[in-house]
Coordinates of C-alpha atoms in Angstrom, one line a residue:
X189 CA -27.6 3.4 -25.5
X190 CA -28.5 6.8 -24.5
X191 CA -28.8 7.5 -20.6
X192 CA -31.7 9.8 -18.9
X193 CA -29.6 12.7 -16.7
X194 CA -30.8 13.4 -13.0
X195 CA -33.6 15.3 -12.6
X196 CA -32.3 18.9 -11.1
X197 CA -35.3 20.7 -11.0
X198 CA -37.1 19.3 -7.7
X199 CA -40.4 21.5 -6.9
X200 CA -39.1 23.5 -4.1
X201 CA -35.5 24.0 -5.5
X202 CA -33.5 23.5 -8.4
X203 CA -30.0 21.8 -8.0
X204 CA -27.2 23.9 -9.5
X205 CA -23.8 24.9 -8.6
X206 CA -22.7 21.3 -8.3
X207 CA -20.4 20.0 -10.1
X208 CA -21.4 17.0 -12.9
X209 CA -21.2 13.4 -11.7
X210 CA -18.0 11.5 -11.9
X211 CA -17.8 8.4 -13.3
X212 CA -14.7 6.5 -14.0
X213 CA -11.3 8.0 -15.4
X214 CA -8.0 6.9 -17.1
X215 CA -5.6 6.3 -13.8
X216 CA -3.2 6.7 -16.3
X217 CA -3.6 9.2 -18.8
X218 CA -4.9 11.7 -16.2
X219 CA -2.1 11.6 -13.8
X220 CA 0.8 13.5 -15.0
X221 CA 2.9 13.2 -12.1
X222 CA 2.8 9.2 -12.7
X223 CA 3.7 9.0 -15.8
X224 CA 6.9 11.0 -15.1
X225 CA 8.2 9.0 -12.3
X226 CA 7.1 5.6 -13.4
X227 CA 9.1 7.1 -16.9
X228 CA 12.3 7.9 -14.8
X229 CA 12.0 4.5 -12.3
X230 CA 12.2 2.4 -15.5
X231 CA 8.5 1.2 -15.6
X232 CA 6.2 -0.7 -18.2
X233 CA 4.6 2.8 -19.8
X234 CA 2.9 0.2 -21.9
X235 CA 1.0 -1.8 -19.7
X236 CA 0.3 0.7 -16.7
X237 CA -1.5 2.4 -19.7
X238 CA -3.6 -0.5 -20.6
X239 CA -4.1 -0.9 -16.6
X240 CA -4.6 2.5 -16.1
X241 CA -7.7 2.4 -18.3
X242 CA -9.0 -0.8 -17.1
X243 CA -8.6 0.0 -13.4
X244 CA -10.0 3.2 -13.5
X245 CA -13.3 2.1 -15.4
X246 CA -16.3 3.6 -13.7
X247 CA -17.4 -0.7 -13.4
X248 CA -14.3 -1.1 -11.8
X249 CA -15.3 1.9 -9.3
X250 CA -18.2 0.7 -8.6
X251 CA -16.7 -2.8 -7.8
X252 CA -15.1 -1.1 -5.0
X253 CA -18.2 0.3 -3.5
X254 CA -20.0 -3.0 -3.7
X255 CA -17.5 -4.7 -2.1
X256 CA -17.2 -2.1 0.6
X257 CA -20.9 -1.7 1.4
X258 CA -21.3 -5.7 1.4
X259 CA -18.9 -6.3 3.5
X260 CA -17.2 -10.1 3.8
X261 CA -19.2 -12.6 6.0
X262 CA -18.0 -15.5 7.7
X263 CA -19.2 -18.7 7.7
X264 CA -18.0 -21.2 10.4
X265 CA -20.6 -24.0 10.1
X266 CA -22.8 -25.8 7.4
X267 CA -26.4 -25.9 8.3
X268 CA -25.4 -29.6 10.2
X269 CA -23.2 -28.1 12.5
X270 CA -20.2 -28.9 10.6
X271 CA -17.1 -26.7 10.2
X272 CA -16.1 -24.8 7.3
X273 CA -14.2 -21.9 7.8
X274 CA -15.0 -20.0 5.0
X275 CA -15.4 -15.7 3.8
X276 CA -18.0 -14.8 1.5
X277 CA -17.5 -11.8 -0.7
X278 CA -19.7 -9.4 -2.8
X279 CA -19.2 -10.3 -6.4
X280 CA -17.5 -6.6 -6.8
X281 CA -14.2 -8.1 -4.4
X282 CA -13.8 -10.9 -6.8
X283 CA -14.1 -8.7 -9.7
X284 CA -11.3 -6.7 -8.3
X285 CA -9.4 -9.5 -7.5
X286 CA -9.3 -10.9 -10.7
X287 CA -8.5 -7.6 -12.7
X288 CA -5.3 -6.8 -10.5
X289 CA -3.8 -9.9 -10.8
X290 CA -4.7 -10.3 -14.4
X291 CA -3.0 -7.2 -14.7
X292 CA 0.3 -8.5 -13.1
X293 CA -0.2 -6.9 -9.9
X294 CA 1.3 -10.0 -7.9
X295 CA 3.2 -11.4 -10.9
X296 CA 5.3 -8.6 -13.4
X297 CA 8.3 -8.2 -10.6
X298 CA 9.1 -11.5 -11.4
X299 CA 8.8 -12.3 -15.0
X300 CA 12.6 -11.2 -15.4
X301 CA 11.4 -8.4 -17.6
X302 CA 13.3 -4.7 -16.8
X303 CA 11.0 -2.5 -14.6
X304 CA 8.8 -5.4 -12.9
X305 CA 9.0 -3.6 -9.8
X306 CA 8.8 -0.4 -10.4
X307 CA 5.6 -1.7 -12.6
X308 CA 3.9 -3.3 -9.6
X309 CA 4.7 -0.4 -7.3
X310 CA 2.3 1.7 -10.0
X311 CA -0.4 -1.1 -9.8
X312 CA -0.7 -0.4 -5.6
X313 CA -0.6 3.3 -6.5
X314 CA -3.6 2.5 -8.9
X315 CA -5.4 0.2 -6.3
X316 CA -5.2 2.4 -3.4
X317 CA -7.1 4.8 -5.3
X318 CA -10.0 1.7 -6.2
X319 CA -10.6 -0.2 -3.5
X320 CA -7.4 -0.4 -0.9
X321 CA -8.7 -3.4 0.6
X322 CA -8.4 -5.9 -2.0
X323 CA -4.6 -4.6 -2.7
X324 CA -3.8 -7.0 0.7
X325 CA -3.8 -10.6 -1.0
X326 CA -2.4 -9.7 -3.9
X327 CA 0.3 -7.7 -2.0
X328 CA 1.1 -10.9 0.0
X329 CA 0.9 -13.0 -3.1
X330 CA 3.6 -10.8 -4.5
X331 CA 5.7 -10.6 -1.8
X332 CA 5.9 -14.4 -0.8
X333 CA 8.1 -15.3 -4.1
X334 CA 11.4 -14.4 -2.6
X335 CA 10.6 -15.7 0.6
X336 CA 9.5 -19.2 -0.9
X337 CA 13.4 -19.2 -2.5
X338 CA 14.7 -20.8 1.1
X339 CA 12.9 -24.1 0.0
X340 CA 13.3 -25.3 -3.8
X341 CA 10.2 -27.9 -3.3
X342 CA 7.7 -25.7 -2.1
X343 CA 9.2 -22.9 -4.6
X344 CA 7.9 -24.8 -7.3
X345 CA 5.0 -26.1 -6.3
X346 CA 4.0 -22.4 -5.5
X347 CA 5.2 -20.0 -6.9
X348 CA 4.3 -21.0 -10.6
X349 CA 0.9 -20.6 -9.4
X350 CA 1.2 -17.1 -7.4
X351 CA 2.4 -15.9 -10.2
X352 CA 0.3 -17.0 -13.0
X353 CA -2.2 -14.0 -13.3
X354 CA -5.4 -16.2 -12.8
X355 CA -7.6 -15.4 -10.0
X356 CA -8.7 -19.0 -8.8
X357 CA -11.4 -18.5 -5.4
X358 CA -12.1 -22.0 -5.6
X359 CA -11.8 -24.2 -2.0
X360 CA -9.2 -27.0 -3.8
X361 CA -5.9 -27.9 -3.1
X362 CA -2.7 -26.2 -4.4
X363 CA -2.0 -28.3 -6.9
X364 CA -5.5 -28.7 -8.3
X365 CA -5.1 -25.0 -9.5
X366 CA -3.7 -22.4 -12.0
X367 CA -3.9 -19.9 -9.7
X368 CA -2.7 -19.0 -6.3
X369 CA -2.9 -16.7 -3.6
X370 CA -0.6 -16.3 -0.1
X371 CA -1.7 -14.8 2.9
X372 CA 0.2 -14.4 5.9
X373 CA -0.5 -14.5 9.9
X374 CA 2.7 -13.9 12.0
X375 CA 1.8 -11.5 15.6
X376 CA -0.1 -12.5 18.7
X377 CA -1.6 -11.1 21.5
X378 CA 1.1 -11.4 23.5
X379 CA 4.0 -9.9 21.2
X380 CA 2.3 -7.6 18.8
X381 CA 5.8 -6.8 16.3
X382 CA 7.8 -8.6 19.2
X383 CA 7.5 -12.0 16.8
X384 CA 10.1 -13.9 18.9
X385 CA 7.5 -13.7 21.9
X386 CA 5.3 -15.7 19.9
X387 CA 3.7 -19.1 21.6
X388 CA 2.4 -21.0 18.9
X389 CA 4.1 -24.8 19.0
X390 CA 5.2 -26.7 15.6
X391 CA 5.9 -30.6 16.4
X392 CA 7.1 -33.0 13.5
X393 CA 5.0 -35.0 11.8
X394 CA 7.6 -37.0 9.2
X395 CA 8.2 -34.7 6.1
X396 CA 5.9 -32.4 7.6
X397 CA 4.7 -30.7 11.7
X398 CA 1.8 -30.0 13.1
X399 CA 1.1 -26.3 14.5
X400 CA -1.0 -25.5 17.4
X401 CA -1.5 -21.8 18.7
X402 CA -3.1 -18.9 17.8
X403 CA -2.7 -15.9 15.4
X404 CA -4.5 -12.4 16.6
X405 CA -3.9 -10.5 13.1
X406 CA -4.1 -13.0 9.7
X407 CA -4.8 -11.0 6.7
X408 CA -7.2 -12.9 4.1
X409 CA -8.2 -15.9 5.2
X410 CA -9.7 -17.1 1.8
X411 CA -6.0 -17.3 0.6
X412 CA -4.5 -21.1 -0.4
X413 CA -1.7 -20.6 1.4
X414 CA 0.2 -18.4 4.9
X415 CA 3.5 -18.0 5.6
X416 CA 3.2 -17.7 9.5
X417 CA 5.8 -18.0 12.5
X418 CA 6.1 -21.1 15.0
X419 CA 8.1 -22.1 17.9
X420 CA 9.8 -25.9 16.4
X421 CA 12.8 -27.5 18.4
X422 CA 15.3 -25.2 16.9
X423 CA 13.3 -22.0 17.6
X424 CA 11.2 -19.5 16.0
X425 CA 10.6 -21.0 12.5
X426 CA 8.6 -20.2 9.3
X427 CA 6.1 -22.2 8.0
X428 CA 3.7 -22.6 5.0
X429 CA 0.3 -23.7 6.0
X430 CA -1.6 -25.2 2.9
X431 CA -5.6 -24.0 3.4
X432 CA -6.9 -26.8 1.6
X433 CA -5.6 -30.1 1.9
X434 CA -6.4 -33.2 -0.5
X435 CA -10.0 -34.9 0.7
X436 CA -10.0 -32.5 3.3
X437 CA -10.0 -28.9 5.7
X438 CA -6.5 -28.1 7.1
X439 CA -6.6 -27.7 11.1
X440 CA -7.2 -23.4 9.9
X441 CA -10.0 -22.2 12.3
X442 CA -11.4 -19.0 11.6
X443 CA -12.4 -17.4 15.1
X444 CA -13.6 -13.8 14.0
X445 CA -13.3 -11.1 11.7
X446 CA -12.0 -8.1 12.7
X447 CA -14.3 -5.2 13.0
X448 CA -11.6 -2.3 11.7
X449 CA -11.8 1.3 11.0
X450 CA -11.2 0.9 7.4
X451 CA -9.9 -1.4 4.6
X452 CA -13.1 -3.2 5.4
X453 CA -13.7 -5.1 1.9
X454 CA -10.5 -7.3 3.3
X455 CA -11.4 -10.3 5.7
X456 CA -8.7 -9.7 8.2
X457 CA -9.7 -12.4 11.1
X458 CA -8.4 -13.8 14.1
X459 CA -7.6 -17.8 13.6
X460 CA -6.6 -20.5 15.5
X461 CA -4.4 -23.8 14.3
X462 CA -5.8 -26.6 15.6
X463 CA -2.9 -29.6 14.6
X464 CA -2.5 -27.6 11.3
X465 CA -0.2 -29.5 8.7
X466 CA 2.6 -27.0 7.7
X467 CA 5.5 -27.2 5.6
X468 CA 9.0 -25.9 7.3
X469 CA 10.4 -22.4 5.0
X470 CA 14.5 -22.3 5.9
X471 CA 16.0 -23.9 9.0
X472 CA 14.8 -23.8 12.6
X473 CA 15.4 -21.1 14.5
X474 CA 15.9 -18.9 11.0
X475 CA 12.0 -17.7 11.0
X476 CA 12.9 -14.0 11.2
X477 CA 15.4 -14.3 8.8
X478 CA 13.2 -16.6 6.3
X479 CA 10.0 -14.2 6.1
X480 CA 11.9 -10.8 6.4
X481 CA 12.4 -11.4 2.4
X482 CA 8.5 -11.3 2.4
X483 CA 7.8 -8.3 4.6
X484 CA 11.0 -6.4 2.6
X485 CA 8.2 -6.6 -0.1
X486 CA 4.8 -6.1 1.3
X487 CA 6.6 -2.3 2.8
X488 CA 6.9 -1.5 -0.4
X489 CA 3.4 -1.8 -1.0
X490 CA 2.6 0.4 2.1
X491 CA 4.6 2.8 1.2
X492 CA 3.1 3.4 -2.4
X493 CA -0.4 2.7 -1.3
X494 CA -0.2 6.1 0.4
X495 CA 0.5 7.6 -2.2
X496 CA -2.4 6.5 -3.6
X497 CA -4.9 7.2 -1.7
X498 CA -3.6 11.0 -1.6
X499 CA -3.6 11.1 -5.3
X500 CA -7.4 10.0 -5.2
X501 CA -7.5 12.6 -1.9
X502 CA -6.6 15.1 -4.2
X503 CA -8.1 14.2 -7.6
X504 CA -11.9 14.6 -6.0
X505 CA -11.0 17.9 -4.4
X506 CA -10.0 18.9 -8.1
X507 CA -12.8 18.3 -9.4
X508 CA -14.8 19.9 -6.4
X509 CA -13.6 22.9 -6.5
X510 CA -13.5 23.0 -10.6
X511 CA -17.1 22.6 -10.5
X512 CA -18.5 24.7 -7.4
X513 CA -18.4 28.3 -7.1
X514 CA -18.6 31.0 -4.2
X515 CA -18.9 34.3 -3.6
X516 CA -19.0 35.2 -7.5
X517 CA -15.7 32.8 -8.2
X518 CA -15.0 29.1 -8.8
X519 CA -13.3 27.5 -6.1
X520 CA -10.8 26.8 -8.1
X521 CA -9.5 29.9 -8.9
X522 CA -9.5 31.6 -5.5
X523 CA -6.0 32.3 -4.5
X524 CA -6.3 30.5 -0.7
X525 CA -7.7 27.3 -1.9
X526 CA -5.1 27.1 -5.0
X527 CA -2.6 27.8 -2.2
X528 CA -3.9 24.7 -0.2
X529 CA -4.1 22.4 -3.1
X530 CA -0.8 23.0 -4.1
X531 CA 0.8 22.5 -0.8
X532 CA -0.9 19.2 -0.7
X533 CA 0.4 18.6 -4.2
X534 CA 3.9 19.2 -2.8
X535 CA 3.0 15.8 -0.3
X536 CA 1.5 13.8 -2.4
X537 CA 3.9 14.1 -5.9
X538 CA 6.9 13.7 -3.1
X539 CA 5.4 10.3 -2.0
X540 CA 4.9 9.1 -5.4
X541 CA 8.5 10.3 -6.6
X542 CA 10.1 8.2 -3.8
X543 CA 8.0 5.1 -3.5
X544 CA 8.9 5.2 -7.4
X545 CA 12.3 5.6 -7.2
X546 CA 12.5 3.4 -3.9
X547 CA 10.8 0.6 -6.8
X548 CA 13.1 1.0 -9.7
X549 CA 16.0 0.0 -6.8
X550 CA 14.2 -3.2 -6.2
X551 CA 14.4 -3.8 -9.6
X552 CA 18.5 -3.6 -9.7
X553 CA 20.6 -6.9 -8.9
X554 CA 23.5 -5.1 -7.6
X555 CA 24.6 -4.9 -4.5
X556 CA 24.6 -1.0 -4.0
X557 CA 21.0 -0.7 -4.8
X558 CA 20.0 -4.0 -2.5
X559 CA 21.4 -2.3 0.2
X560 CA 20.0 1.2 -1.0
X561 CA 16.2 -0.4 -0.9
X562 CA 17.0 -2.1 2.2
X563 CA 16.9 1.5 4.0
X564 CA 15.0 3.6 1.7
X565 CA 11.8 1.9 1.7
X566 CA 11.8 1.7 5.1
X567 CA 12.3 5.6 4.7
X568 CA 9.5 5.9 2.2
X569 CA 7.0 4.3 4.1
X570 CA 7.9 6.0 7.1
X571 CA 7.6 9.4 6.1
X572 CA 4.5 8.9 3.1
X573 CA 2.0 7.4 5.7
X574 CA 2.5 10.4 8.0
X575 CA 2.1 12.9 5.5
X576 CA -0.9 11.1 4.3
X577 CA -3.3 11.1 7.5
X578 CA -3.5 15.2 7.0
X579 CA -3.3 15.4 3.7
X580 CA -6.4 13.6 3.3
X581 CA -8.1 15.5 5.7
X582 CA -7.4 18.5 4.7
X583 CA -8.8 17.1 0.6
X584 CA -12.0 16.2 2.8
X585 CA -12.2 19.6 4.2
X586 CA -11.6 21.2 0.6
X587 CA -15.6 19.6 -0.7
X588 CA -17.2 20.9 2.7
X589 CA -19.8 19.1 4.5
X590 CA -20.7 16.9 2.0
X591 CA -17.1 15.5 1.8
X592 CA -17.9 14.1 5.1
X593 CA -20.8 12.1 3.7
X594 CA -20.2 8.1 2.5
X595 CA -21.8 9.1 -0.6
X596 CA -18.3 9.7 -1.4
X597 CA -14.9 8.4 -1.0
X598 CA -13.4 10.8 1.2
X599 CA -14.8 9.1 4.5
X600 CA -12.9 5.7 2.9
X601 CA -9.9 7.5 2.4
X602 CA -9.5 9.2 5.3
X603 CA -10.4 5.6 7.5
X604 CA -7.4 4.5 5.0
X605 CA -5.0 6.7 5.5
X606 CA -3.6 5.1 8.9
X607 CA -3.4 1.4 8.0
X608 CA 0.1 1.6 6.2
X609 CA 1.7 3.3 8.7
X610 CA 0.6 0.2 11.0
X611 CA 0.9 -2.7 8.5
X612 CA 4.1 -4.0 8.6
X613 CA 6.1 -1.9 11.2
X614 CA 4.1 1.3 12.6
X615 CA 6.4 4.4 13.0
X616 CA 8.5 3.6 16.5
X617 CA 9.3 0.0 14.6
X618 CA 10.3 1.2 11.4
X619 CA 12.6 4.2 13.2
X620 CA 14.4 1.5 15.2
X621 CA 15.0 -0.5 12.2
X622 CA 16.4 2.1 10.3
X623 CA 18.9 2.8 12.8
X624 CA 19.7 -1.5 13.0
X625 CA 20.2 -1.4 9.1
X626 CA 22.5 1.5 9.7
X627 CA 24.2 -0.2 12.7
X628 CA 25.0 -3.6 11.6
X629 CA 24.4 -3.0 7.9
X630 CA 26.9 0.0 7.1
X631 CA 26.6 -0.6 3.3
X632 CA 23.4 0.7 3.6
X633 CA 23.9 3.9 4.7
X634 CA 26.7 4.3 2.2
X635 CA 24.4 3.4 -0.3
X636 CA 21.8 6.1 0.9
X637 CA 24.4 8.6 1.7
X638 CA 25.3 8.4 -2.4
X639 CA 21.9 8.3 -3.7
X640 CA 21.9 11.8 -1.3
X641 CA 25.0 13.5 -2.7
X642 CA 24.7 12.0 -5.7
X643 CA 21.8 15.3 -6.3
X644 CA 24.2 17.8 -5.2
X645 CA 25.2 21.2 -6.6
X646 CA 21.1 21.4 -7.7
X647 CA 19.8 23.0 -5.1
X648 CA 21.8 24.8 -2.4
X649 CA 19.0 24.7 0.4
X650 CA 19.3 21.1 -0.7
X651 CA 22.6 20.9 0.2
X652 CA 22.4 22.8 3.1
X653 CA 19.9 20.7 4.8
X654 CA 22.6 17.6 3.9
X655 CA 25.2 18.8 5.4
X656 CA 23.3 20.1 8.2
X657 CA 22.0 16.4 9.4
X658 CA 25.0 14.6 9.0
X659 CA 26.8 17.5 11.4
X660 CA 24.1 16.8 13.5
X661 CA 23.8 13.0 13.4
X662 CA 27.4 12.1 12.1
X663 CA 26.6 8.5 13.4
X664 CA 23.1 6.8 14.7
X665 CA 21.3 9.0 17.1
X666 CA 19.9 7.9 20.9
X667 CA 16.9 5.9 20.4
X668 CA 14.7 8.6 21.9
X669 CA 15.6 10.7 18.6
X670 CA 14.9 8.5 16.3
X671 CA 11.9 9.8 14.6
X672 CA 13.6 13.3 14.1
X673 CA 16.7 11.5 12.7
X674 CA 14.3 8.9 10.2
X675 CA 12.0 11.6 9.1
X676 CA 14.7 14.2 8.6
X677 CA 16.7 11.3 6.1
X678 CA 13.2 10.6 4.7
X679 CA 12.3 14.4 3.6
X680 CA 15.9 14.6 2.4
X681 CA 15.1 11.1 -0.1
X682 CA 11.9 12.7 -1.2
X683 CA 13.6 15.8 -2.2
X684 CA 16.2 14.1 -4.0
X685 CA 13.6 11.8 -6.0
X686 CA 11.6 15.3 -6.9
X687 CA 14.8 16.5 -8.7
X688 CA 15.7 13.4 -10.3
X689 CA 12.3 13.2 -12.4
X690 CA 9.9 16.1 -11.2
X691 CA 9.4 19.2 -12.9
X692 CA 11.0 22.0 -11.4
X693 CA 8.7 24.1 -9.8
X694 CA 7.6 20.7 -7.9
X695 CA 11.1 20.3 -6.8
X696 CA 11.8 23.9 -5.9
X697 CA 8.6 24.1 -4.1
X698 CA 9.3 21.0 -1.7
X699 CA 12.5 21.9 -0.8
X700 CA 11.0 25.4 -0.2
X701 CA 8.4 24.0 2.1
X702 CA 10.0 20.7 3.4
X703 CA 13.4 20.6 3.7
X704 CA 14.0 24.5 4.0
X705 CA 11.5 25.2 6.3
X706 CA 9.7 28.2 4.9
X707 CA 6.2 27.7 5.5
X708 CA 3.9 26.8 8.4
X709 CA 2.3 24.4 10.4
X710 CA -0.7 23.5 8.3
X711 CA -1.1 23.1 4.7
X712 CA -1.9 26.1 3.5
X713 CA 0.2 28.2 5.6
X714 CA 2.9 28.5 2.6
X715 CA 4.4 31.2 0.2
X716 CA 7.3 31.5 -2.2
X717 CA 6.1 28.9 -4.6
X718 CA 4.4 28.2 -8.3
X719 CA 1.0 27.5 -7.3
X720 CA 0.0 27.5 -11.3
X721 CA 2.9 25.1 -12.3
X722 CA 2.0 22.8 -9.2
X723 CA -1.7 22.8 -9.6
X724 CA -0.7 21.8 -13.5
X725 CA 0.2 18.8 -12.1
X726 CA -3.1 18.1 -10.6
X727 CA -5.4 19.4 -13.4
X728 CA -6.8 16.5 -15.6
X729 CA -6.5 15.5 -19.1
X730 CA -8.0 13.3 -21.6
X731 CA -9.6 10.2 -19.9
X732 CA -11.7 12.1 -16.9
X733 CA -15.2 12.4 -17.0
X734 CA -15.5 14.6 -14.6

């Protein structure tokens, strides 16, 4: 079918100097840097191909924006005054919905297949970069399998079904469907991350209890099912609350939907249980311990999803400033902005090398690399979410004026870029738990401190900076030091990923920048590195159309 092209010649101007449109790319055969890391964590090349393309499809793209500019509405009565509790979506948020889980996003860790992890670590990398927002359902749905594990029943009536690949919206019962989705609803006013302040009451009802309270943050309330936190007899408990129940609504009350700053295509609300059934997850009193299995899993997610949305950051500044000129040159080959880029470069390959590598430890059954992931993606999401707030700012800055404008995704990105740093643990939470695992899990720093050394003798600045932290934390620091001491750790991980499985000048350049020191305070303000061999690593290949 053949297209008609924009008109550029307008009467009073002609438009030129801009580059073409872009429509949708390959995620995976234009991203180099991928391809290498999700090679070296042990990932399905395969199938993040075949994802890649479908993903990255310009109807895909557009999926996103539709869902975004439509944003979900609630719908708390029938026209008699009757309660429903129900989110509508755009048709684009279903669309999405149903090509990431068809694509194994909440289902290949678990299919006992080699690389499931580090394979669904790629697919939040490649739906970061399409619509974040829908990435939060199926991120739940994932991480709920191991927690489901402390009770055999409800393992298999769910988990068959979170894992089946088939995206079911339909308002019907559990066991009525193929397909499955789990949300989850856990802080309240009151305690925020403090869970064990939580008020909300669970009383027995036979087999079953009945939960009364409030949740202030629940994250897709369309889902079948939430893992959420009660105070039973014993103490703070977990719980399964069904959303549909047979014949009828469960006691899920839907008071609002938050009005956020970004991720806005997902229906995060504020709910109330009104003599909910739920369905007790591991003993009384052992709530913490029950769903930690699940949030152990959803940081994973945050810490990839950064490095998504830099990727797609970066990727439209590329193709900005390969298609715009000034003062006589193309932007891309003036030696300040190639300097810029591949600073940011430096950021957002070093978030994707560790939340890979971080990935293909989940995917190891020994106890070394348990207790390695315990600590190192609470490293990796720590230090990729605060790179990521300026390194899409500065991409933003890289188009100009018009990068500023929604006509694009920059303004989406940027609103993005906080959210995974506050998701599951913001920065003073995830600090302090680093030093608990180090504390009262010592087999986790033993297994960081190998996966440290065990990169040694490849970089002497490298080793420098090693031995420099551990003389100056030989143990775990005060408390009020603890962001020095976790991002210190985490830039020492991210260097030792980029020299596992990055090319050299990528791993030279970091350690130059990051972990040596030589640079400035703003991106940019760097020297003493291969700008051409970095930027290579940005420049696209077959499967662009831009």
């Amino acid at each position: 079918m053949t297209q008609s092209h924009p008109v550029s010649l307008l009467g009073t101007h002609e438009v030129f100097n801009q580059p073409q449109p872009r429509g949708g790319r390959d995620l995976w055969a234009t991203d180099r840097a991928l391809r290498d890391h999700a090679r070296a964590s042990g990932a399905r090349e395969r199938a993040l191909a075949r994802a890649g393309v479908r993903l990255g499809a310009a109807e895909m793209l557009q999926a996103g924006e539709d869902a975004r500019r439509d944003l979900p509405r609630l719908k708390m009565f029938d026209r008699a005054g009757r309660r429903v509790d129900e989110v509508e979506f755009h048709p684009g948020y279903h669309a999405l919905m149903q090509a990431g889980l068809e694509e194994g996003y909440a289902a290949c860790a678990w299919d006992g297949a080699p690389g499931g992890h580090a394979s669904h670590a790629a697919l939040v990398y490649y739906q970061a970069q399409v619509e974040p927002g829908v990435a939060c359902p199926m991120t739940m749905t994932y991480a709920a399998v191991p927690a489901l594990r402390a009770d055999p029943g409800l393992e298999e009536t769910w988990v068959s079904r979170l894992t089946s690949g088939i995206y079911d919206p339909s308002t019907t019962p559990v066991a009525q469907k193929r397909g499955a989705t789990m949300g989850m609803a856990m802080t309240e006013k009151q305690g925020g991350s403090d869970v064990r302040a939580n008020t909300t009451r669970a009383v027995r009802d036979g087999d079953a209890y009945r939960l009364n309270g409030h949740k202030w943050f629940c994250s897709a309330p369309m889902c079948d099912g939430f893992l959420t936190l009660a105070q039973a007899g014993g103490g703070l408990t977990c719980f399964l609350v069904p959303r549909w129940l047979e014949g009828a609504r469960n006691g899920f009350r839907i008071q609002r939907l938050k009005d956020k700053l970004g991720n806005q295509a997902n229906a995060s609300s504020e709910i109330e249980y009104v003599n909910a059934l739920a369905f007790r997850l591991g003993e009384e009193g052992a709530g913490v311990k029950t769903i930690i299995e699940m949030v152990h899993h959803t940081r994973l997610d945050t810490a990839m999803a950064p490095a998504g949305l830099m990727r797609a950051a970066l990727s439209e500044a590329q193709w900005w400033v390969s298609g715009r000129s000034a003062f006589q040159r193309r932007l891309i080959d003036q030696p300040l902005m190639r300097t810029v880029l591949a600073d940011l470069v430096l950021d957002a390959e070093g978030a994707l090398a560790a939340g890979m590598f971080v990935a293909g430890a989940f995917d190891r059954d020994d106890d070394e690399s348990r207790a390695f992931a315990r600590i190192g993606v609470a490293l990796a999401k720590y230090l990729n979410n605060k790179r990521c707030i300026a390194v899409v700012g500065e991409a933003m800055e890289v188009l100009g004026g018009v990068g500023y404008v929604e006509e694009t995704p920059m303004p989406m990105l940027y609103r993005e870029a906080p959210l995974n740093s506050i998701w599951e643990g913001s920065g003073n939470v995830i600090c302090l738990d680093v030093m608990r695992a180090l504390l009262r899990e010592p087999e986790t720093g033993e297994a960081l401190l190998a996966v440290l050394h065990g990169v040694s003798g490849a970089d002497r600045r490298y080793d420098a900076a090693l031995k420099a932290h551990l003389a100056r934390w030989p143990g775990v620091p005060p408390e009020a030091e603890a962001r020095w001491f976790t991002e210190s750790l985490a830039t020492l991980l991210t260097a030792a990923a980029l020299i596992r499985s990055a090319p050299e000048a990528v791993a030279d350049g970091y350690v130059t920048s990051r972990v040596e020191g030589a640079r400035g305070s703003v991106h940019g303000a760097i020297s003493g590195i291969d700008v051409d061999a970095i930027l290579h690593r940005l420049a696209p290949e077959a499967g662009d159309s831009g």
